[in-house]
PDB file of C-alpha atoms and ligand atoms in Angstrom:
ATOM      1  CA  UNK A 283      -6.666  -4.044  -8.835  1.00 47.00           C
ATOM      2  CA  UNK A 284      -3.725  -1.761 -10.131  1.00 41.00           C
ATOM      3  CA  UNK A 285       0.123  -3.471  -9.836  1.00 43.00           C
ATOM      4  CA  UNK A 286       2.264  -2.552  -6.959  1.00 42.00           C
ATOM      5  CA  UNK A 287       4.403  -0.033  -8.908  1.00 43.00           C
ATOM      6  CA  UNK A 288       1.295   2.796  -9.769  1.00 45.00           C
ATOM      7  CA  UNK A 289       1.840   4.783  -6.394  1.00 62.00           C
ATOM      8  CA  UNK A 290      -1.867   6.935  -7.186  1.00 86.00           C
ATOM      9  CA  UNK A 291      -4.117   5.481  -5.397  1.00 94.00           C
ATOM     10  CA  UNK A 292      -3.794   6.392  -1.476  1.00 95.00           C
ATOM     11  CA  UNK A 293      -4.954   3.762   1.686  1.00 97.00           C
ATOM     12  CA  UNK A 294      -7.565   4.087   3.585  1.00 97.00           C
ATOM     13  CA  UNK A 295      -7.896   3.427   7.290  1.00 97.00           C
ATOM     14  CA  UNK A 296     -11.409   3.525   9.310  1.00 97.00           C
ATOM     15  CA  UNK A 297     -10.944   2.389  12.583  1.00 97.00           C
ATOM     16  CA  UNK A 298     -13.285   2.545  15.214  1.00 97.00           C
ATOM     17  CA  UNK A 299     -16.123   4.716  14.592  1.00 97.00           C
ATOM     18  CA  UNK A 300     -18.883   5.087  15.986  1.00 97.00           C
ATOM     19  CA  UNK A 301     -21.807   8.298  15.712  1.00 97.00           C
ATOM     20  CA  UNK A 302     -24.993   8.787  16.899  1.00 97.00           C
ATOM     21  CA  UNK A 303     -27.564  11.664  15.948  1.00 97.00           C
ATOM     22  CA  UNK A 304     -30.160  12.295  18.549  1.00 95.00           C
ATOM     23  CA  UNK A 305     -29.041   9.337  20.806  1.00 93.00           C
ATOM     24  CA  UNK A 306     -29.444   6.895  18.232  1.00 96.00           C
ATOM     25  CA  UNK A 307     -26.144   5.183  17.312  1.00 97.00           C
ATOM     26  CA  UNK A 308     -26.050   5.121  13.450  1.00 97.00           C
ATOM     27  CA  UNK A 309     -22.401   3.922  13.041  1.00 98.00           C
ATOM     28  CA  UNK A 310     -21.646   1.647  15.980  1.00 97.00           C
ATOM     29  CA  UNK A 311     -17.805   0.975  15.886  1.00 97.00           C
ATOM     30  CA  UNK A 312     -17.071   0.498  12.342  1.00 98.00           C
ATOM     31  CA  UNK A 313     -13.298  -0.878  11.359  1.00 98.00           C
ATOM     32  CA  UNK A 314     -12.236  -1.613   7.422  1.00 98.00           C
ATOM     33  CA  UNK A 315      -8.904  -1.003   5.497  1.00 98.00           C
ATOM     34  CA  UNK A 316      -8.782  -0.521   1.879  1.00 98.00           C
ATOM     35  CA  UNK A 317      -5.475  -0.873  -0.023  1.00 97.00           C
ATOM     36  CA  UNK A 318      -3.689   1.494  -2.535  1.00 97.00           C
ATOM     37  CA  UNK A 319      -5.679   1.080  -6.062  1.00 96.00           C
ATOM     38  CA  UNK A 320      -8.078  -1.303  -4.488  1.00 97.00           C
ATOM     39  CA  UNK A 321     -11.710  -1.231  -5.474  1.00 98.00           C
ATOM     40  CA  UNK A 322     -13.413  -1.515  -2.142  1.00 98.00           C
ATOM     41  CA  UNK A 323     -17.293  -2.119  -1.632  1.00 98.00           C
ATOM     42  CA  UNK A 324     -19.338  -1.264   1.122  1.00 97.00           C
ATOM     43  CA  UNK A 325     -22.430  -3.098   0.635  1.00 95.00           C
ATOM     44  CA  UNK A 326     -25.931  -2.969   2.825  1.00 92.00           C
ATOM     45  CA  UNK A 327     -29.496  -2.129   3.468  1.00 89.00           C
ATOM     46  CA  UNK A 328     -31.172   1.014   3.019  1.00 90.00           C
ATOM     47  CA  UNK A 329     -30.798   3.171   6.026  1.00 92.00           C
ATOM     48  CA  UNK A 330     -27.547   0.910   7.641  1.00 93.00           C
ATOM     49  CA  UNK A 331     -25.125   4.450   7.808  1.00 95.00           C
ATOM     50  CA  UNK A 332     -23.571   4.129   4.328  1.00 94.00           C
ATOM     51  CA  UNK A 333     -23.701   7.891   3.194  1.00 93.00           C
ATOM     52  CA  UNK A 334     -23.195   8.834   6.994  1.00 94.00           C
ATOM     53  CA  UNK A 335     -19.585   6.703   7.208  1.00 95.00           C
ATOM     54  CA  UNK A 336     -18.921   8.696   3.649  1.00 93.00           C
ATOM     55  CA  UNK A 337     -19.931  11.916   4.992  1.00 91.00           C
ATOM     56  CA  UNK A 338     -17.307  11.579   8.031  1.00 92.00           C
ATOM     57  CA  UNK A 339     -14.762  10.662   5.102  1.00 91.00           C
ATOM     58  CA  UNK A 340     -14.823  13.796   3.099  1.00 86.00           C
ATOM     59  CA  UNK A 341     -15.440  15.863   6.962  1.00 85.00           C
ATOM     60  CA  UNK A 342     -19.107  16.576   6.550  1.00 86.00           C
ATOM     61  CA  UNK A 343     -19.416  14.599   9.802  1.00 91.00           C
ATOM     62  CA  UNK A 344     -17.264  14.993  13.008  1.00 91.00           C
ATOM     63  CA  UNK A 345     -17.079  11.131  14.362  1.00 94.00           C
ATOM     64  CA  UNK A 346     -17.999  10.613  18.220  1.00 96.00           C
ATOM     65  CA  UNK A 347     -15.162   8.366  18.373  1.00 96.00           C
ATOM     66  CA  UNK A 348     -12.824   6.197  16.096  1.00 96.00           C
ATOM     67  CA  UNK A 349     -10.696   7.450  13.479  1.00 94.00           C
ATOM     68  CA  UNK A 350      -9.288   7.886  10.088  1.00 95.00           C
ATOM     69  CA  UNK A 351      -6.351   7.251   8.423  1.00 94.00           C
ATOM     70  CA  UNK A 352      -5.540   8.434   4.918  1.00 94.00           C
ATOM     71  CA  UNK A 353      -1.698   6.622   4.128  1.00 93.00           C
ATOM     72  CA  UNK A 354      -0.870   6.498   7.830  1.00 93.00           C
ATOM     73  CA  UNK A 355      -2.026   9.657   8.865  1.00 91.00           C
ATOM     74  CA  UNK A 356      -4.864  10.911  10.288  1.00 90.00           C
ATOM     75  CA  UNK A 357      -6.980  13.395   8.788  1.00 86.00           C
ATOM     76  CA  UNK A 358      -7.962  15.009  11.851  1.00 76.00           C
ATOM     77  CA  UNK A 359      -7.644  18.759  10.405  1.00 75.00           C
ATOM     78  CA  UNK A 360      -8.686  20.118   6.891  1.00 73.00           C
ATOM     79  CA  UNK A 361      -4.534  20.866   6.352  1.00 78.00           C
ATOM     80  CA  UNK A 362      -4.305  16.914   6.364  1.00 77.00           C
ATOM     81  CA  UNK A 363      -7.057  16.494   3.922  1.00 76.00           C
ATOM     82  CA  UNK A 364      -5.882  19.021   1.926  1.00 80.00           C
ATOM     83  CA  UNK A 365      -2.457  17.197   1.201  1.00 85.00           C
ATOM     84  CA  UNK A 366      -4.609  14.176  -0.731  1.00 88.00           C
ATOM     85  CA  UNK A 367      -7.077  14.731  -3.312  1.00 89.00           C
ATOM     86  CA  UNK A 368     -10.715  12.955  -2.798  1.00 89.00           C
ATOM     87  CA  UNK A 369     -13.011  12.952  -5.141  1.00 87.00           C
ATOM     88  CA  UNK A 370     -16.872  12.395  -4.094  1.00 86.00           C
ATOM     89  CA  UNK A 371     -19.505  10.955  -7.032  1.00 86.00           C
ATOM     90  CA  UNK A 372     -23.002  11.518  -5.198  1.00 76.00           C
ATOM     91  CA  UNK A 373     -25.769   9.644  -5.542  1.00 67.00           C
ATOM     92  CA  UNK A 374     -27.944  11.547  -7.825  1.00 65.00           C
ATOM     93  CA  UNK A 375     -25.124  12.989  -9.603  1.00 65.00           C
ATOM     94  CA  UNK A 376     -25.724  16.629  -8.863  1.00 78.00           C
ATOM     95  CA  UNK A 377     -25.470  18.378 -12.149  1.00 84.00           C
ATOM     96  CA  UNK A 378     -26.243  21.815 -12.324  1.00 88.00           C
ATOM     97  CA  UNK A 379     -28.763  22.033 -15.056  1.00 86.00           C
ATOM     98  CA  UNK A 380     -28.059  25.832 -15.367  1.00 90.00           C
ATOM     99  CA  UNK A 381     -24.614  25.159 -16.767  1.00 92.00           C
ATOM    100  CA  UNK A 382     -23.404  23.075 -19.702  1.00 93.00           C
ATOM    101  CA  UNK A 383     -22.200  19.321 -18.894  1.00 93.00           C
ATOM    102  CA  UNK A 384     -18.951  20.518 -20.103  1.00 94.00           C
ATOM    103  CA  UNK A 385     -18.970  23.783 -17.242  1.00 94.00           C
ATOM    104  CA  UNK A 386     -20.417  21.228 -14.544  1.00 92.00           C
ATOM    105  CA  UNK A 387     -17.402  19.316 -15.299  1.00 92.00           C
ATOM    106  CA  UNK A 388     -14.836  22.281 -15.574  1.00 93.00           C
ATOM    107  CA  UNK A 389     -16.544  23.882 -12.653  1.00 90.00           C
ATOM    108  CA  UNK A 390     -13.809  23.304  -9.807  1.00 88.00           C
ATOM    109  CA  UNK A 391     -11.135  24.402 -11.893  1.00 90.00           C
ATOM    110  CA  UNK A 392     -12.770  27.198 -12.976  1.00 90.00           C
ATOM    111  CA  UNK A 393     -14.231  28.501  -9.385  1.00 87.00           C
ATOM    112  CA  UNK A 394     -10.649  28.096  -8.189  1.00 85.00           C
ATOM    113  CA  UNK A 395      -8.901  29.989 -11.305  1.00 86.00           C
ATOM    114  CA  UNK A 396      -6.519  26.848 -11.419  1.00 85.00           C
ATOM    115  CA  UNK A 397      -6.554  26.942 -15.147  1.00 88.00           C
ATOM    116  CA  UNK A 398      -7.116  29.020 -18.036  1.00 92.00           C
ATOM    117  CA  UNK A 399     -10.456  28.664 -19.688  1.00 91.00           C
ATOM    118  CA  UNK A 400      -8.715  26.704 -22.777  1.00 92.00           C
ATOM    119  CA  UNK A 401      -7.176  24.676 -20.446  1.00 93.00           C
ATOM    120  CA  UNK A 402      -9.902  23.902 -18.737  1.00 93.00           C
ATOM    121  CA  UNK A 403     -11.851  23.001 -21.757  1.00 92.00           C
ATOM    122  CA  UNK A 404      -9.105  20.654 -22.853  1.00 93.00           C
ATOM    123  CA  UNK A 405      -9.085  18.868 -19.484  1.00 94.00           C
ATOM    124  CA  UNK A 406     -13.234  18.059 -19.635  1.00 94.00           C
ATOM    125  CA  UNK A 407     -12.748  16.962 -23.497  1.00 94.00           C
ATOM    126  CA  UNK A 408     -10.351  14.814 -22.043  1.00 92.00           C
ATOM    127  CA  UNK A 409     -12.000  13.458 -18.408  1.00 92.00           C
ATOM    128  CA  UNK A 410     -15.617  13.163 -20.941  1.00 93.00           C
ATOM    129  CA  UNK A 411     -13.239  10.760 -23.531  1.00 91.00           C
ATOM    130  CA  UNK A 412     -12.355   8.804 -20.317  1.00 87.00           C
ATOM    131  CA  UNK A 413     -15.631   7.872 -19.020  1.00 88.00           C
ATOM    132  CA  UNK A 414     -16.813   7.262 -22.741  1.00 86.00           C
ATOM    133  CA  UNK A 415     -19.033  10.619 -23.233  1.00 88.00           C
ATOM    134  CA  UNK A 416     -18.047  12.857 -26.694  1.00 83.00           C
ATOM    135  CA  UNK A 417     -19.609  15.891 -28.207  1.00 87.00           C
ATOM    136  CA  UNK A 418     -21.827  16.094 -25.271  1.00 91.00           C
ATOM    137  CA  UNK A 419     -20.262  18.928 -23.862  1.00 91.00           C
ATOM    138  CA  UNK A 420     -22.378  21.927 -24.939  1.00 93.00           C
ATOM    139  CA  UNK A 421     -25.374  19.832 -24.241  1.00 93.00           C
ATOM    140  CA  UNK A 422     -27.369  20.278 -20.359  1.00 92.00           C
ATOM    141  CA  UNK A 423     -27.348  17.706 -17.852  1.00 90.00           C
ATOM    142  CA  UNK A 424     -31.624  17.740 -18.218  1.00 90.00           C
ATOM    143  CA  UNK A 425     -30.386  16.353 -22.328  1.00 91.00           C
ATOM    144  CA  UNK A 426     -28.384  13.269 -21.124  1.00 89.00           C
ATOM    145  CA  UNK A 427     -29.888   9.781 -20.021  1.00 88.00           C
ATOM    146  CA  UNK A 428     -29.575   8.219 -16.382  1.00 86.00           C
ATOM    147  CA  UNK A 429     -26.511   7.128 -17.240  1.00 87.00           C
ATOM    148  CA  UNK A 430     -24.551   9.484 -19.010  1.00 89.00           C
ATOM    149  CA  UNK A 431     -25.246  11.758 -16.059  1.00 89.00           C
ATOM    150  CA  UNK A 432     -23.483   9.579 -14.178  1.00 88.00           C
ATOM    151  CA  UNK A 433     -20.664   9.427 -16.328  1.00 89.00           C
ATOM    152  CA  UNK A 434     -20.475  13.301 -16.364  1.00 90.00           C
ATOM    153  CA  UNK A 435     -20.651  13.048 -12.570  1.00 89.00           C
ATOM    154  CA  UNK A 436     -17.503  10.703 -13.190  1.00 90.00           C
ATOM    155  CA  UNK A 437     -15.747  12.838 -15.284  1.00 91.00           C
ATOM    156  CA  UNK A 438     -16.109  15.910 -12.432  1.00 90.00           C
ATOM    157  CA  UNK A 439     -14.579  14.032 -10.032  1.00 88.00           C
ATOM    158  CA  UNK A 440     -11.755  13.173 -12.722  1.00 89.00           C
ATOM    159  CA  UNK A 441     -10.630  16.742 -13.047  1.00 89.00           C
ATOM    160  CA  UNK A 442      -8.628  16.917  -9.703  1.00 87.00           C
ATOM    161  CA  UNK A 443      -7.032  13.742 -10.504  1.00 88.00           C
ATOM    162  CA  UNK A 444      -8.343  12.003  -7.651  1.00 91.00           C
ATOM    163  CA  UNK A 445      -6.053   9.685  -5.463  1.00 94.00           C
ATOM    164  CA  UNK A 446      -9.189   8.618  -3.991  1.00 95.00           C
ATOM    165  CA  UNK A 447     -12.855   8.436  -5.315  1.00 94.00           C
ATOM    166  CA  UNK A 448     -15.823   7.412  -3.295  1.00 94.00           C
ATOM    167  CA  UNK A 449     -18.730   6.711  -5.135  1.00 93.00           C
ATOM    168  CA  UNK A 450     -22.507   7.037  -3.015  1.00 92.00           C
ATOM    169  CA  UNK A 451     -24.822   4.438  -4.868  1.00 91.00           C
ATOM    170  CA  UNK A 452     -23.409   4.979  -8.470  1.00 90.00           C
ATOM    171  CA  UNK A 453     -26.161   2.644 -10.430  1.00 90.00           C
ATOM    172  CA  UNK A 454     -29.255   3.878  -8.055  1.00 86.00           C
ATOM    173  CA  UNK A 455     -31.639   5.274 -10.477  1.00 82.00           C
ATOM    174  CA  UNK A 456     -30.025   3.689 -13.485  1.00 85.00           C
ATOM    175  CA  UNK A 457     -31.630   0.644 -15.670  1.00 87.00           C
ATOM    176  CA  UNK A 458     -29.720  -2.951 -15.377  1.00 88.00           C
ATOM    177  CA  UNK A 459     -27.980  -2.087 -18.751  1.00 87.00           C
ATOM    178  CA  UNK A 460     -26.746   1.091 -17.754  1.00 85.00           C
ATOM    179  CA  UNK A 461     -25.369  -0.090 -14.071  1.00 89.00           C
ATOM    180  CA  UNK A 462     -23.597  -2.252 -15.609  1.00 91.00           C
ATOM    181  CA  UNK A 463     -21.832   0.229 -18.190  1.00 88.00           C
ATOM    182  CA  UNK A 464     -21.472   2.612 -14.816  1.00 89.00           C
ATOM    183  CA  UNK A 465     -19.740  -0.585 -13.108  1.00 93.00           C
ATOM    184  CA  UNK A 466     -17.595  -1.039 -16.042  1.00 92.00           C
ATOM    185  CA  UNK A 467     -16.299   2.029 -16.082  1.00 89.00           C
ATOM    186  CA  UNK A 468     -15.476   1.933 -12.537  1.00 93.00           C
ATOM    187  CA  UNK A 469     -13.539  -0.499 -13.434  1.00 94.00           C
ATOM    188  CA  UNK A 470     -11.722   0.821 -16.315  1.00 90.00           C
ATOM    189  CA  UNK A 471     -10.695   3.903 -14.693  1.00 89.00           C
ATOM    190  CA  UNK A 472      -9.749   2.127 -11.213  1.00 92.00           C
ATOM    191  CA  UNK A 473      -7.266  -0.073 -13.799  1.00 92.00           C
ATOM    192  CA  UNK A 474      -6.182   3.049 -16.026  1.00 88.00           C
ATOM    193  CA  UNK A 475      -5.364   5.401 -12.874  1.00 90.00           C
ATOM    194  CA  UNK A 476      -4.743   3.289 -10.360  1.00 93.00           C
ATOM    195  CA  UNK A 477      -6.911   5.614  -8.342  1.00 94.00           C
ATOM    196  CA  UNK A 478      -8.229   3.523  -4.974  1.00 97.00           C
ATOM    197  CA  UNK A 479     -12.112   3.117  -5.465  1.00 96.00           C
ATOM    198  CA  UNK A 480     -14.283   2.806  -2.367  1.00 97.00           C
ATOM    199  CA  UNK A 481     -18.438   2.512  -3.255  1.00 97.00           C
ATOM    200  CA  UNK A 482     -20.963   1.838  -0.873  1.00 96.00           C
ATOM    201  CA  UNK A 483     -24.131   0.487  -2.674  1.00 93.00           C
ATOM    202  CA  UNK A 484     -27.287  -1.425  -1.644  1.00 91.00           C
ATOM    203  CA  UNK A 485     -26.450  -2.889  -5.354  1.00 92.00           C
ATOM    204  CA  UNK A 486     -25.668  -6.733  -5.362  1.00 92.00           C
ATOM    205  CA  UNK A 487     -24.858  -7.242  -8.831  1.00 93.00           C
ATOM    206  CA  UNK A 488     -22.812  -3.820  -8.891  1.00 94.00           C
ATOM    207  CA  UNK A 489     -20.998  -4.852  -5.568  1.00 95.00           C
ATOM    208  CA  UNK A 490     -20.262  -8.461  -6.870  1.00 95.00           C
ATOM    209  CA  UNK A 491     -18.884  -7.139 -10.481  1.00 94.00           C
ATOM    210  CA  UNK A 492     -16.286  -4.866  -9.733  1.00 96.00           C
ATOM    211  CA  UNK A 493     -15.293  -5.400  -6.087  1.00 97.00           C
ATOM    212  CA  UNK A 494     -11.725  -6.699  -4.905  1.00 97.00           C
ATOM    213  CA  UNK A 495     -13.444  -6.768  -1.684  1.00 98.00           C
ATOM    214  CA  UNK A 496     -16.424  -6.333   0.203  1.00 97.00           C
ATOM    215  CA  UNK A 497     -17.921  -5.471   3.878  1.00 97.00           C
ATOM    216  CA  UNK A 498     -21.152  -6.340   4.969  1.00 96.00           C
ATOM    217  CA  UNK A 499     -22.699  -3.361   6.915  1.00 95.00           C
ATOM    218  CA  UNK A 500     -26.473  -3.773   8.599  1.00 92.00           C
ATOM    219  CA  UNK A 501     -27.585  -0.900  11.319  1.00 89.00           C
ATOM    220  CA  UNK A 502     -24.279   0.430  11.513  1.00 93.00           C
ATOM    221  CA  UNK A 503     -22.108  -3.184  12.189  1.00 95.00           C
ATOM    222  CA  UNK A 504     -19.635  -4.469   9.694  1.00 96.00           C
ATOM    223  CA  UNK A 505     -20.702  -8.183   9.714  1.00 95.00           C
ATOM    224  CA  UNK A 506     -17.849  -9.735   7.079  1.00 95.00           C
ATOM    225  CA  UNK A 507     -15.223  -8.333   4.618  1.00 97.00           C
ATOM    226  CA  UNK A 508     -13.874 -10.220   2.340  1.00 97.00           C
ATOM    227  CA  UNK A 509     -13.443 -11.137  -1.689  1.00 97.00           C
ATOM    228  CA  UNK A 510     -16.958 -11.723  -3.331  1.00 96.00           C
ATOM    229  CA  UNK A 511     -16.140 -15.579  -3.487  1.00 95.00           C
ATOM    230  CA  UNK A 512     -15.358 -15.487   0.816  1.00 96.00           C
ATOM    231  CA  UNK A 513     -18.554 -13.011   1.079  1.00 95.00           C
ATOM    232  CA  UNK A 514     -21.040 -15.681  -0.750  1.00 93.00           C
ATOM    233  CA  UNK A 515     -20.218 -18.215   1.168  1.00 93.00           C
ATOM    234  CA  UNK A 516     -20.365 -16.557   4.411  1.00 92.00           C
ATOM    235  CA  UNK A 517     -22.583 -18.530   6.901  1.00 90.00           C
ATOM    236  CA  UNK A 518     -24.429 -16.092   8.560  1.00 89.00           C
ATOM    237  CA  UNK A 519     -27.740 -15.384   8.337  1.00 88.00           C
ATOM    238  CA  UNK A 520     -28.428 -11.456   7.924  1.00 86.00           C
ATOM    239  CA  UNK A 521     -25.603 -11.696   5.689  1.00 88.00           C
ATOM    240  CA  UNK A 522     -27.446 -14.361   3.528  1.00 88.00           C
ATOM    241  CA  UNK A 523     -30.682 -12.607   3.531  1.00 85.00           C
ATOM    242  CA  UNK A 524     -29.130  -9.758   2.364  1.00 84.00           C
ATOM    243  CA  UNK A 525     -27.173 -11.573  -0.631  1.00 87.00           C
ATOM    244  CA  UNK A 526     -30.579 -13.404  -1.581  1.00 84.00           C
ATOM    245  CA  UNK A 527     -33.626 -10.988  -0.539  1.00 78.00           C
ATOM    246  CA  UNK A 528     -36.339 -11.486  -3.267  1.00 75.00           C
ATOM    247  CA  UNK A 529     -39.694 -11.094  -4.112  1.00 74.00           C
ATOM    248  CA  UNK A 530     -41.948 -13.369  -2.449  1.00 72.00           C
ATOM    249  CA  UNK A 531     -45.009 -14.024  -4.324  1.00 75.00           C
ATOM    250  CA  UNK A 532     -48.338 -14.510  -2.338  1.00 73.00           C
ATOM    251  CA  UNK A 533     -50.452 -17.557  -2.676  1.00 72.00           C
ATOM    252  CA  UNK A 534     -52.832 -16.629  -5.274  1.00 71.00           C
ATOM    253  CA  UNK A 535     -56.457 -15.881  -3.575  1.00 70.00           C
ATOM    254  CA  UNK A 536     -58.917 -19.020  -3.748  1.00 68.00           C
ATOM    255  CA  UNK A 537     -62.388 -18.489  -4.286  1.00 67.00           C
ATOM    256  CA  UNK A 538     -62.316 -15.767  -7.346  1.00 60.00           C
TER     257      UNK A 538
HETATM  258  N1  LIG B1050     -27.898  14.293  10.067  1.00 85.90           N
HETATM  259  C1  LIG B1050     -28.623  13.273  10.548  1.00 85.90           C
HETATM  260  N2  LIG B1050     -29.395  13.442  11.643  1.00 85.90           N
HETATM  261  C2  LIG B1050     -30.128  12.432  12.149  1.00 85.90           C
HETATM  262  N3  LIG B1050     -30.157  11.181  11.629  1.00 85.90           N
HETATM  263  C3  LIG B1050     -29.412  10.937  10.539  1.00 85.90           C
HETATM  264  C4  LIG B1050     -28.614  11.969   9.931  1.00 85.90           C
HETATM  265  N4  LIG B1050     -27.975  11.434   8.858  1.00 85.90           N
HETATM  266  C5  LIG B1050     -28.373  10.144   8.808  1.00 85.90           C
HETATM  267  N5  LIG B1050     -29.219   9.839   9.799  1.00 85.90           N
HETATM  268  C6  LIG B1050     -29.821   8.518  10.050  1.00 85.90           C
HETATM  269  O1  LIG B1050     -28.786   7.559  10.010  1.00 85.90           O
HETATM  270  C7  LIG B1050     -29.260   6.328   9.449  1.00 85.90           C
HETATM  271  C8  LIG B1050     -28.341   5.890   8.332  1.00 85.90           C
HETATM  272  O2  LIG B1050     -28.477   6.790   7.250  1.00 85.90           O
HETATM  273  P1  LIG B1050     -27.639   6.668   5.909  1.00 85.90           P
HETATM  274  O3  LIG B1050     -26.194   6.631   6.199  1.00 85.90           O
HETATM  275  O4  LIG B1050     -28.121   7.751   5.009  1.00 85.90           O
HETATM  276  O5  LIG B1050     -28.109   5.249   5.339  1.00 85.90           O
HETATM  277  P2  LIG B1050     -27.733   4.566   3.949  1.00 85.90           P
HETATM  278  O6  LIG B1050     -27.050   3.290   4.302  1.00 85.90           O
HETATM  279  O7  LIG B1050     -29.049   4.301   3.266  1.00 85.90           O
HETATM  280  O8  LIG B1050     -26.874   5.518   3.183  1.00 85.90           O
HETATM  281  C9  LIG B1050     -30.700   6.567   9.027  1.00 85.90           C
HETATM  282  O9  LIG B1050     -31.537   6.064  10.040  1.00 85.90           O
HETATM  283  C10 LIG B1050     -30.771   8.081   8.953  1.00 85.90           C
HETATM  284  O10 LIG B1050     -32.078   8.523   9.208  1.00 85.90           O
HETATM  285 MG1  LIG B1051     -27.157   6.445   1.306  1.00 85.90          MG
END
């Protein structure tokens, strides 16, 4: 986590909410806080309302009830969210393969004429240096591996200078080798920026790695949140399931 003093990072406040689709209640009261700079994991199951709680975050999704709370106030209308800048990395990444890695990256500044087009080419040599990707900015997204498309996904979301960056499963579709060079560079630029980090992941080793904290979510409940260490030891048994779900071989067939 990033000292006291960096003031970049904004807190986050989720209290409350709850949201069904179709009479089925996907988020059924769901209450966390996440400090200033803090990375903050959200860890559960396929299917338990992770990408739904982010959607209501960035105001894809209108909750039913609860609220949210961006430093102290409540981002009830778009002229609240406006004042803080939230940055979104999805979970496939969502390059455009029509455009260059180094346009997908410039592409907000450029679709918003908030910066000359030198400028703009300076800032994506500089957010591709940050997440550890050079000379690959003439190249297309369908050139890069797993994981540098992730990175350039990254360094997008680095352009606005995010005070807050929410990351949908950042190592699904990666190797072991690569999530863990994603995860490190969560890390790095959560330390460098003192930007507040909140993931959600069905990614144990990803969740354990670079988390300050974690919550627990199955079928829409927050079950614990605390540091990895308080989250392991947790006595309770979904949670535990969860933490050690593994393959379970069969008895091998008698009578081949
Ligand atoms: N727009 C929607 N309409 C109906 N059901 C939805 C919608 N969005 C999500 N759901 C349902 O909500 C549940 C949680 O989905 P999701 O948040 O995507 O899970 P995950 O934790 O894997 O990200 C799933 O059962 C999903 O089918
Ligand atoms: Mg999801």
């Amino acid at each position: 986590m990033n000292d006291a003093n960096n003031k970049t990072g904004v807190s986050l406040v989720v209290r409350g909410l709850r949201k069904s689709f179709d009479g089925q209640e996907v988020l059924k009261g769901v209450d966390f806080e996440v400090k200033p700079g803090e990375i903050f994991v959200i860890m559960g199951p396929s299917g338990s309302g992770k990408s739904v709680l982010l959607k209501h975050l960035i105001g894809l999704e209108m909750p039913d009830a609860g609220e949210i709370l961006i430093n102290g106030e409540p981002v009830t209308s778009p002229e609240i969210a406006a004042k803080f800048r939230m940055a979104l990395v999805f979970q496939s990444g969502a390059l455009l393969n029509s455009l260059t890695v180094g346009e997908n990256v410039g592409l907000y500044l450029a679709e918003h004429r908030l910066k000359s087009p030198d400028e703009i080419q300076k800032i994506v040599a500089e957010k591709l240096a940050d997440v550890g990707l050079k000379d690959v900015m003439d190249k297309t997204p369908d050139e890069l591996s797993g994981g540098m498309k992730k990175r350039a996904a990254i360094a997008r979301a680095l352009v606005i200078e995010p005070q807050l960056i929410l990351y949908d499963e950042p190592t699904s579709e990666l190797d072991p080798l690569s999530s863990v060079v994603i995860g490190e560079e969560i890390l790095h630029l959560n330390q460098r920026t003192g930007v507040t980090s909140l993931l959600v992941s069905h990614d144990r080793d990803l969740a354990f790695g670079v988390a300050d904290r974690i919550a627990v979510i199955a079928e829409g409940k927050i079950l614990i949140i605390g540091t990895p260490d308080e989250v392991k030891k947790f006595n309770d048994p979904l949670v535990q399931k969860f933490l050690h779900a593994d393959f379970k071989r069969e008895p091998e067939p008698k009578n081949l």
